[in-house]
Coordinates of C-alpha atoms in Angstrom, one line a residue:
X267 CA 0.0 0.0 0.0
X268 CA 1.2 3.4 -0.5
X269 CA 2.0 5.9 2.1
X270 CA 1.8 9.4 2.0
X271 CA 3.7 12.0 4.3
X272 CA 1.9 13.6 7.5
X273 CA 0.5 17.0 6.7
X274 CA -0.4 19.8 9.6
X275 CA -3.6 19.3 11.4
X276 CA -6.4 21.6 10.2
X277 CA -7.4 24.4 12.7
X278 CA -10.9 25.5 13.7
X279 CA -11.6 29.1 13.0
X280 CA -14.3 31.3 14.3
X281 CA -16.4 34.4 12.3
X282 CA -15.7 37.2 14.6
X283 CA -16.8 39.7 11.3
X284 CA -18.5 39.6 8.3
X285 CA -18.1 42.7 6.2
X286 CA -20.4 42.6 2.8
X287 CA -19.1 44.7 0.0
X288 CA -21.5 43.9 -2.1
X289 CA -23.6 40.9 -3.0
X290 CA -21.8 38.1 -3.4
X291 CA -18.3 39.8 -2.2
X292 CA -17.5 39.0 1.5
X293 CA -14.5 40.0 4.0
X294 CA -14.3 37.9 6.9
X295 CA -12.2 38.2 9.8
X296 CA -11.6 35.6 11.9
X297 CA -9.9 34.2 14.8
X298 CA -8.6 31.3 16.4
X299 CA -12.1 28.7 17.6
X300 CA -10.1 26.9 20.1
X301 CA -7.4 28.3 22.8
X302 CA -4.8 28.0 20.3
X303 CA -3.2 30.7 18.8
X304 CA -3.3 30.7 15.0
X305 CA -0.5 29.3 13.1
X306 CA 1.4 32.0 11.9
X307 CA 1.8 33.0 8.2
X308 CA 4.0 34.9 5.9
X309 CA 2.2 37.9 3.4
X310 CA 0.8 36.8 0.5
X311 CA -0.4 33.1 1.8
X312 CA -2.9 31.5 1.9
X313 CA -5.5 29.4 3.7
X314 CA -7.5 26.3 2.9
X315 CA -11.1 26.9 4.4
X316 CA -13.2 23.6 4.4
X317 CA -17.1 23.4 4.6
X318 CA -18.9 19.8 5.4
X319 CA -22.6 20.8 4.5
X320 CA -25.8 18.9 2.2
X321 CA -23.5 15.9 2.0
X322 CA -20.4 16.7 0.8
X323 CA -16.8 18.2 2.4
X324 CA -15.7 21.3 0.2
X325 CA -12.1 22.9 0.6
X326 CA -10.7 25.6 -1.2
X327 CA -7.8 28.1 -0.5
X328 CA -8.4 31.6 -0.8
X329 CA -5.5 34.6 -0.3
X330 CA -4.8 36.2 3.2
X331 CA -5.4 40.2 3.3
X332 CA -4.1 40.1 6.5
X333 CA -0.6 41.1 7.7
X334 CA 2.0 38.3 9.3
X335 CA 1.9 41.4 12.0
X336 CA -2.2 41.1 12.4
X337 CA -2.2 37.4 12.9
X338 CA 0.9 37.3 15.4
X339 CA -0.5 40.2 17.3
X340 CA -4.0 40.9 16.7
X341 CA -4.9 37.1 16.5
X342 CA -7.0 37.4 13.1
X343 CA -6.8 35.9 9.6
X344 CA -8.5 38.2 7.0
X345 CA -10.1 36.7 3.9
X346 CA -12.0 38.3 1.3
X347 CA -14.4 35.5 -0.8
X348 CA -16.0 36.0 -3.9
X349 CA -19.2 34.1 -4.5
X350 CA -18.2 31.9 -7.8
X351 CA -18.5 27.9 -6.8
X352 CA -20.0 26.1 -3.6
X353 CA -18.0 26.6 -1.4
X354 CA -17.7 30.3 -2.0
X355 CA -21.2 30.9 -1.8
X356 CA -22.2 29.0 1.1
X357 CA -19.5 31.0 3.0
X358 CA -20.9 34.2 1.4
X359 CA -24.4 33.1 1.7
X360 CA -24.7 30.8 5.1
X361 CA -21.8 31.4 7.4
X362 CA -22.5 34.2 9.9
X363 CA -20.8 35.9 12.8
X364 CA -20.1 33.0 15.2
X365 CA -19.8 30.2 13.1
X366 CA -17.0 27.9 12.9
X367 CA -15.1 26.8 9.6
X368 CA -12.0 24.1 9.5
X369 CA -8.5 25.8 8.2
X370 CA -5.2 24.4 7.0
X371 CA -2.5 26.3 8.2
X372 CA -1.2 29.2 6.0
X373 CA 0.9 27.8 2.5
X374 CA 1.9 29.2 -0.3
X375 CA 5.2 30.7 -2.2
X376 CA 3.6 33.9 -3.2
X377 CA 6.1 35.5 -1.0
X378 CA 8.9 38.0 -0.8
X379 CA 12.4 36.1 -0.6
X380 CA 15.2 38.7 0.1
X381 CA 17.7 36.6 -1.7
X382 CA 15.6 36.2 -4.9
X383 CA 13.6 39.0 -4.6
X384 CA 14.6 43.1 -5.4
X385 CA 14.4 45.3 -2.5
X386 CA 11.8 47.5 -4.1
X387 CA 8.6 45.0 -5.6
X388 CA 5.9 46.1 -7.8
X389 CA 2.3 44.8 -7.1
X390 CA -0.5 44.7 -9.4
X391 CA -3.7 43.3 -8.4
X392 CA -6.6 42.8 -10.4
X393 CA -10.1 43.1 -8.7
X394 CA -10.5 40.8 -5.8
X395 CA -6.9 39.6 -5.8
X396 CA -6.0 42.8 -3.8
X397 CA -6.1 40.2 -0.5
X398 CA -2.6 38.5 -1.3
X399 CA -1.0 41.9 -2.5
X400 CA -2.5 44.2 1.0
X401 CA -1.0 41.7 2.7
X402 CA 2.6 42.1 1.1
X403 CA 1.8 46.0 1.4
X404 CA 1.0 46.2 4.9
X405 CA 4.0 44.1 5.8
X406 CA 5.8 46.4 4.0
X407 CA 4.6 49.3 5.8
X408 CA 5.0 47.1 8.9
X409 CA 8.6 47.2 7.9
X410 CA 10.0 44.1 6.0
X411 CA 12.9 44.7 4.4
X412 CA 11.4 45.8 0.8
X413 CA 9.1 48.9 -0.1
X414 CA 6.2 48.2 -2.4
X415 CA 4.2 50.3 -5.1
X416 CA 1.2 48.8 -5.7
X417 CA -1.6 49.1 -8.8
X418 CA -4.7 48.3 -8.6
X419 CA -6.9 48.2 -11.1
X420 CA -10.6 47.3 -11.4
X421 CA -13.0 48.0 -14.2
X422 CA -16.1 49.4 -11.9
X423 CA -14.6 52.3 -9.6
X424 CA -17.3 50.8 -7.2
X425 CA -15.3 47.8 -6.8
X426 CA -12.5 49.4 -4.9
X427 CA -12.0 47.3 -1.9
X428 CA -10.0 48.2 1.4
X429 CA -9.6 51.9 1.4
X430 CA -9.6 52.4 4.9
X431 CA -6.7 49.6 4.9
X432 CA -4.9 51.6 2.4
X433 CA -4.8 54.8 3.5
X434 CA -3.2 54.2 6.9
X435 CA -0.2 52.7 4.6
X436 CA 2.7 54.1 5.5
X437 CA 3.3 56.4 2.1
X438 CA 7.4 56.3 2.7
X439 CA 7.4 52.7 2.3
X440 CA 4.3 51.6 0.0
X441 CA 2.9 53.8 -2.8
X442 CA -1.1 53.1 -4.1
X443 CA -2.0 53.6 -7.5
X444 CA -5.8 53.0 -8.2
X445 CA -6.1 52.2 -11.8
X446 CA -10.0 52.3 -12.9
X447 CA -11.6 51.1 -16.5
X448 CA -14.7 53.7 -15.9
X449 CA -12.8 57.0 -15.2
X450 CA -15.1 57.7 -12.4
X451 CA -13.2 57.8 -9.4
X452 CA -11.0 61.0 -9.3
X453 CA -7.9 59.3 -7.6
X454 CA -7.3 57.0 -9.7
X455 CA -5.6 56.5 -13.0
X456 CA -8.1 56.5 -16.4
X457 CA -8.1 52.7 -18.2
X458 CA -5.6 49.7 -17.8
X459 CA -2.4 48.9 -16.4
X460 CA 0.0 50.2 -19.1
X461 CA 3.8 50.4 -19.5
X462 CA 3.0 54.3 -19.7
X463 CA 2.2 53.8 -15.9
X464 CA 5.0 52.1 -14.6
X465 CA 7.5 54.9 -16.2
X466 CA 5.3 57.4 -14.5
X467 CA 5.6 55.8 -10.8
X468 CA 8.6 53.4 -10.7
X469 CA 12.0 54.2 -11.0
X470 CA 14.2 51.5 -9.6
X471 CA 14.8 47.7 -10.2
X472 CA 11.3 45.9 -9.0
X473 CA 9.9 42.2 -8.8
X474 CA 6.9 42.4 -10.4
X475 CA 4.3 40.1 -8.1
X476 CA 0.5 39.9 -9.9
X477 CA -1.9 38.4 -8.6
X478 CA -5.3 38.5 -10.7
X479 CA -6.8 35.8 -13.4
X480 CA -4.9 34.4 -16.0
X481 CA -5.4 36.9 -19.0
X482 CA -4.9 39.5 -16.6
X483 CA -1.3 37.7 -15.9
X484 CA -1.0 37.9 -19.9
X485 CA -1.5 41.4 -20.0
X486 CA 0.4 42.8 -16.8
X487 CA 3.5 40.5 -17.7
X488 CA 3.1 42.0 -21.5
X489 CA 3.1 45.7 -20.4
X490 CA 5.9 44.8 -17.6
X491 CA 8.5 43.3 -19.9
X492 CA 8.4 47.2 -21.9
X493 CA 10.3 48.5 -18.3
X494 CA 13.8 48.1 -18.0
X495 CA 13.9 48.2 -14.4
X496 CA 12.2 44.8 -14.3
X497 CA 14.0 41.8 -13.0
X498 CA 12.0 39.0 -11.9
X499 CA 8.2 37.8 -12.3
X500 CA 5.9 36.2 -9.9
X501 CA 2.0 35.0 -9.8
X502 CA -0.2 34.2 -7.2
X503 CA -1.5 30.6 -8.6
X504 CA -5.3 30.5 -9.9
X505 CA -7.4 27.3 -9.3
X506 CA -7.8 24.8 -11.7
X507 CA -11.6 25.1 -13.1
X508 CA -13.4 22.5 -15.3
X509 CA -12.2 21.8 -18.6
X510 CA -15.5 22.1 -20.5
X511 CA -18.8 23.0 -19.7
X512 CA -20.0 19.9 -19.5
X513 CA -19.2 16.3 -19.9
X514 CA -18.8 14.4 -22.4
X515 CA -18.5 11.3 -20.7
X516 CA -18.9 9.8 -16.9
X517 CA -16.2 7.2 -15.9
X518 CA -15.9 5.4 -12.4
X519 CA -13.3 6.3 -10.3
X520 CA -12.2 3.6 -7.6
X521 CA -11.1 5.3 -4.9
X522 CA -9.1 3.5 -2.7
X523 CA -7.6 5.1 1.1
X524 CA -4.4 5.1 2.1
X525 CA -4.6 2.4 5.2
X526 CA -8.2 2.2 4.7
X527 CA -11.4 0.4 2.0
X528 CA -12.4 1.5 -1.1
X529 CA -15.2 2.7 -2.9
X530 CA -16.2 3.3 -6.8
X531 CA -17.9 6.8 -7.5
X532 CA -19.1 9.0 -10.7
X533 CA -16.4 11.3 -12.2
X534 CA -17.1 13.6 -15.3
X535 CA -14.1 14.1 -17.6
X536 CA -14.8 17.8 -17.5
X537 CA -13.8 17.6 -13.7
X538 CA -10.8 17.4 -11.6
X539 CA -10.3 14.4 -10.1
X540 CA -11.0 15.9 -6.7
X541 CA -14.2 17.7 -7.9
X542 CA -15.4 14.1 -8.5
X543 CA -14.5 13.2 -4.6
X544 CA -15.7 16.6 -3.0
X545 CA -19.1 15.7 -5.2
X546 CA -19.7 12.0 -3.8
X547 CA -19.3 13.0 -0.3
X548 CA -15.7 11.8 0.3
X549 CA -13.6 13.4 2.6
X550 CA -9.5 13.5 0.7
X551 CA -7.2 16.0 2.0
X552 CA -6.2 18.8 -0.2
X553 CA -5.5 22.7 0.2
X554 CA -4.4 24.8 -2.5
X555 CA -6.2 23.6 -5.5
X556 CA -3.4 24.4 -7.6
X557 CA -1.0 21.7 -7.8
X558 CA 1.4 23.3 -5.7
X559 CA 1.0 22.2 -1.9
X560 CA 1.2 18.4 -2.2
X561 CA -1.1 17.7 -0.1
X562 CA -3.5 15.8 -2.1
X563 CA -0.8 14.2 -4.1
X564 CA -2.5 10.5 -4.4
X565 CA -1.2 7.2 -6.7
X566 CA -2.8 5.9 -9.5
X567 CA -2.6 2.2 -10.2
X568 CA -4.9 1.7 -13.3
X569 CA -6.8 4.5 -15.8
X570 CA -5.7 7.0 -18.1
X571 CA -5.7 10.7 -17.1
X572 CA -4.8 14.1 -17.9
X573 CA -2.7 16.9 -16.1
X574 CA -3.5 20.5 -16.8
X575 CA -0.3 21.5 -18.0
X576 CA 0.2 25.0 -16.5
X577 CA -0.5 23.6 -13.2
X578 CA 1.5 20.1 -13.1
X579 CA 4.5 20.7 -10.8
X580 CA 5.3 16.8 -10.7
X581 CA 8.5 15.7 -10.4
X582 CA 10.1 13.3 -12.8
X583 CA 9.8 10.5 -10.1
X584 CA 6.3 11.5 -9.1
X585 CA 5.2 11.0 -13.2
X586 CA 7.4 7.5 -13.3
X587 CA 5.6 6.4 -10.7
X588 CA 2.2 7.5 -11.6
X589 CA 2.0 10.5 -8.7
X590 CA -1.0 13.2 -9.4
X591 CA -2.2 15.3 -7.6
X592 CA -5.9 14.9 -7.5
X593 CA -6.8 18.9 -7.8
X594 CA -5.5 19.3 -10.8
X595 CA -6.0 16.2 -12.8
X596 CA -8.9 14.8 -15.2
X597 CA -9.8 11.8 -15.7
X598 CA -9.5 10.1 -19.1
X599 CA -11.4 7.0 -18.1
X600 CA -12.3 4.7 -15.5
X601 CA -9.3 5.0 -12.9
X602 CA -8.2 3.3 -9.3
X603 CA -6.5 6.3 -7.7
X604 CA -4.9 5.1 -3.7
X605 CA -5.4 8.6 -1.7
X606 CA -4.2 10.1 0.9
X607 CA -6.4 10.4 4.3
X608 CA -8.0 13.2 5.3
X609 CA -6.9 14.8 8.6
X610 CA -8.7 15.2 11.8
X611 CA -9.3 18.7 13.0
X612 CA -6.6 20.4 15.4
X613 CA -8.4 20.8 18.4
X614 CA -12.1 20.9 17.5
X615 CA -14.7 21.3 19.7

């Protein structure tokens, strides 16, 4: 039988605010549900909420706007969600003030490394992935050792998140550049993030760290590469969405647990592998949805499959060996897939 490594127990977190923006766009702050502190985390991480509700056990990760200083100190994680999938919405739509949520601790490489990284880092966020980028900003203002100019651009001027956040910034060490598609708002810059606008407000060797959807990565990364004080490019990772809107086929995926039974359930081929386990009610650990973390890294013994390219971070040996990890990966047929176990809570209650 296979045997996974041991991942960090899942925390329980509790709503101590819900702030909505709009509908359908939610800040939450919360705090520790237990009398442990929260496990600390580094700006521009993320955590892995999971929801257990009409049958089924839902986890996705969703960006920190919280500062490394906020959680040590203040004892809060801050996370903005956007109603688009189940999850999403019954946070946004059925979690209130009081209610408790499981939590993976904070992961991610989105992060500023003062050996790779330049001292001065350019941020451009696109709508709702401000969160990962006010974090980097207020640890900047905090003090880490890099200053920060950060664009952000919507297309609404209404969707301007966080400007209370913002404007206590220290203005020494992070710059804000609003960049709005309407025109409307008076403090902020007319259309698109341009070349035209990095000339105008940078003027020293930056990282550029984006963090937005994937055309929006196309188009930053485009207008970037004109500046020749660039030197380095990161992304926040997106999650991996269905392949089509709907399936062509249904195969049947035998599922079997790592020191445990099996079972045989439904999987579309438009669907990630783990979409097809979070539907039927299984409980498989996972966390980032990108390919990234490992944590749902699982063993395939029979079945033909399909990795989405930009997100297969496999190693040689993992692909040898028939290693996927489950978030990322389709299935091209019927497929026996040995998983890893999902982890008790840390201290629920």
């Amino acid at each position: 039988m296979a045997t996974f490594d041991t991942k960090p127990p899942l925390q329980l977190l509790k709503v101590a605010e819900k702030r909505t923006h709009c509908p359908g766009l939610v800040t939450f702050v919360f705090r520790s549900g237990t009398d442990e502190p929260l496990a600390p985390a580094r700006a521009g991480q993320y955590i892995a909420l999971t929801g257990e509700f009409d049958g089924s056990r839902v986890t996705r990760a969703y960006t920190l706007a919280s500062s490394p200083r906020e959680t040590d100190k203040e004892g809060v994680y801050i996370v903005t969600v956007k109603k688009a999938g189940v999850l999403s919405g019954w946070l946004t739509d059925r979690t209130e003030v009081g209610g408790k949520v499981l939590a993976g601790v904070p992961l991610g490489d989105f992060v500023y490394d003062e050996e790779r990284d330049e001292s001065h880092i350019v941020g451009v966020a696109g709508g709702a992935g401000i969160t990962a980028l006010l974090s980097l900003a207020k640890a900047s203002s905090d003090g880490a050792p890099y200053t920060m100019t950060l664009f952000y651009a919507v297309d609404d001027s209404r969707e301007f998140l966080f400007d209370e956040e913002l404007a206590v910034l220290d203005p020494s060490r992070v710059k804000v550049v609003r960049i709005a598609a309407d025109g409307v708002r008076k403090d902020a810059e007319k259309g698109f993030f341009r070349a035209e606008l990095l000339d105008k407000h940078v003027d020293r060797a930056f990282t550029l760290f984006m963090c937005g959807g994937d055309a929006f990565y196309e188009s930053v990364e485009r207008e970037a590469s004109l500046s020749p004080f660039l030197r380095g490019v990161r992304r926040s990772p997106n999650g991996v969405t269905d392949r089509a809107a709907e399936p062509s086929a249904v195969h049947t995926l035998t599922v079997i647990e790592d020191g445990g039974g099996s079972e045989s359930v439904p999987a579309r081929d438009n669907e990630t592998v783990m979409a097809a386990l979070e539907r039927a009610g299984l409980k498989v650990r996972s966390a980032c949805h990108t390919g990234r973390c490992g944590w749902c890294k699982s063993l395939v013994l029979a079945g033909e499959y399909t990795v989405e390219e930009r997100h297969d971070t496999r190693s040689e040996e993992d692909r040898r060996e028939g290693r996927i990890c489950l978030c990322c990966t389709y299935p091209d047929g019927d497929m026996t897939v040995v998983v890893p176990r999902a982890l008790p809570p840390a201290h629920a209650k």
